[in-house]
Every structure is written in structure tokens, then in C-alpha cells.
Amino acid sequence: MPSDPATPGVAPMDPSATAQSSTSASQSTRLAAIVPEGMSAQEACAGFRTVEQCAATLHASQNLNIPFEDLKSRVTGGTKLGAAIHQLKPDANVKAEVRKAEEQARSDTRSPQG
């Protein structure tokens, strides 16, 4: 039986969990603000290749009122964010929405200036 990554002293096996755990406290706080209720930022980002990919998906979900789990399952399954948005919200301006979500994600994951 696989170990629970939340178990103290057990290293996470998922590289996205490692990426998430290496983010600064301010980045985690910014991500937590957009994570669906009842879910931690680490849970939300499990399965993504990068924290930025997770953050962009979170923002796109929030911006377009698309259930995060639906968008996440497509993106972590190998579908590009734009294609996933188009599948779930065909009337959306996909290029503009992807650009907006990626800019928001970069802002969230950028180190604080100062």
C-alpha cells in the first residue's frame, strides 16, 4: 500500500508535491486564496508538473466559473489548458483566458520584490 504523502517523515512521491512544498510562504498564501474551499494548495496542485501550471488552472477555473476538478482532470491528464477550457466552456475566448490565467499564475508564483 502506498504511503500517504501527508505522513510526517515520508517524502512525497509526486514531483508536483515537491514543487509545491518548495514554494515560499507568500506563494502558498496567494495560491490558498484561489484554491476551492475544503482543499489545500498542496492537494489542488497534486498531479500538475509545476506550481505555475496548477496556479494557471486555478485562475482559469475561477475566472471562467468552471469547476476546478473538471479542468484539473483534463490538464493533469495531458490536455493543454486552452484545449481543456475550450472543451468545458466552448464560448470562451480561449487565447485571452489562457494568457490572463498564465499572467495571474506568474504573479502568484513570482518571488516578492523588495
Short mmCIF file of C-alpha atoms in Angstrom, two decimals, residues 16-71:
data_model
loop_
_atom_site.label_atom_id
_atom_site.label_comp_id
_atom_site.label_asym_id
_atom_site.label_seq_id
_atom_site.Cartn_x
_atom_site.Cartn_y
_atom_site.Cartn_z
CA SER A 16 4.30 18.43 -8.08
CA ALA A 17 4.01 17.96 -4.33
CA THR A 18 7.74 18.56 -4.07
CA ALA A 19 7.41 21.68 -6.23
CA GLN A 20 4.53 22.88 -4.07
CA SER A 21 6.41 22.28 -0.84
CA SER A 22 9.35 24.34 -2.14
CA THR A 23 7.26 27.45 -2.72
CA SER A 24 7.64 30.34 -0.33
CA ALA A 25 5.07 31.07 2.34
CA SER A 26 3.82 34.10 0.38
CA GLN A 27 3.34 31.99 -2.75
CA SER A 28 1.42 29.38 -0.76
CA THR A 29 -0.73 32.11 0.74
CA ARG A 30 -1.50 33.54 -2.70
CA LEU A 31 -2.41 30.10 -4.04
CA ALA A 32 -4.52 29.28 -0.98
CA ALA A 33 -6.66 32.33 -1.74
CA ILE A 34 -7.86 30.75 -5.01
CA VAL A 35 -7.96 27.07 -4.05
CA PRO A 36 -11.50 25.63 -3.86
CA GLU A 37 -12.98 25.52 -0.37
CA GLY A 38 -12.09 22.41 1.60
CA MET A 39 -8.88 21.77 -0.36
CA SER A 40 -5.28 22.69 0.48
CA ALA A 41 -2.94 24.23 -2.10
CA GLN A 42 -0.88 21.01 -2.00
CA GLU A 43 -3.99 18.89 -2.69
CA ALA A 44 -5.03 21.22 -5.51
CA CYS A 45 -1.57 21.06 -7.11
CA ALA A 46 -1.12 17.29 -6.82
CA GLY A 47 -0.63 15.83 -10.29
CA PHE A 48 0.50 19.04 -12.01
CA ARG A 49 4.01 19.26 -13.47
CA THR A 50 4.65 22.71 -11.97
CA VAL A 51 3.16 25.05 -9.39
CA GLU A 52 2.70 27.63 -12.16
CA GLN A 53 0.62 25.15 -14.22
CA CYS A 54 -1.50 24.49 -11.14
CA ALA A 55 -1.94 28.21 -10.45
CA ALA A 56 -2.92 28.93 -14.07
CA THR A 57 -5.52 26.16 -13.92
CA LEU A 58 -6.86 27.51 -10.62
CA HIS A 59 -7.15 31.00 -12.07
CA ALA A 60 -8.80 29.83 -15.29
CA SER A 61 -11.29 27.83 -13.23
CA GLN A 62 -12.10 30.84 -11.08
CA ASN A 63 -12.16 33.37 -13.95
CA LEU A 64 -14.50 31.27 -16.09
CA ASN A 65 -16.57 29.69 -13.33
CA ILE A 66 -15.51 26.19 -14.43
CA PRO A 67 -15.34 23.53 -11.67
CA PHE A 68 -11.65 23.19 -10.77
CA GLU A 69 -11.78 19.39 -10.57
CA ASP A 70 -13.12 19.20 -14.15
CA LEU A 71 -10.40 21.47 -15.51
#
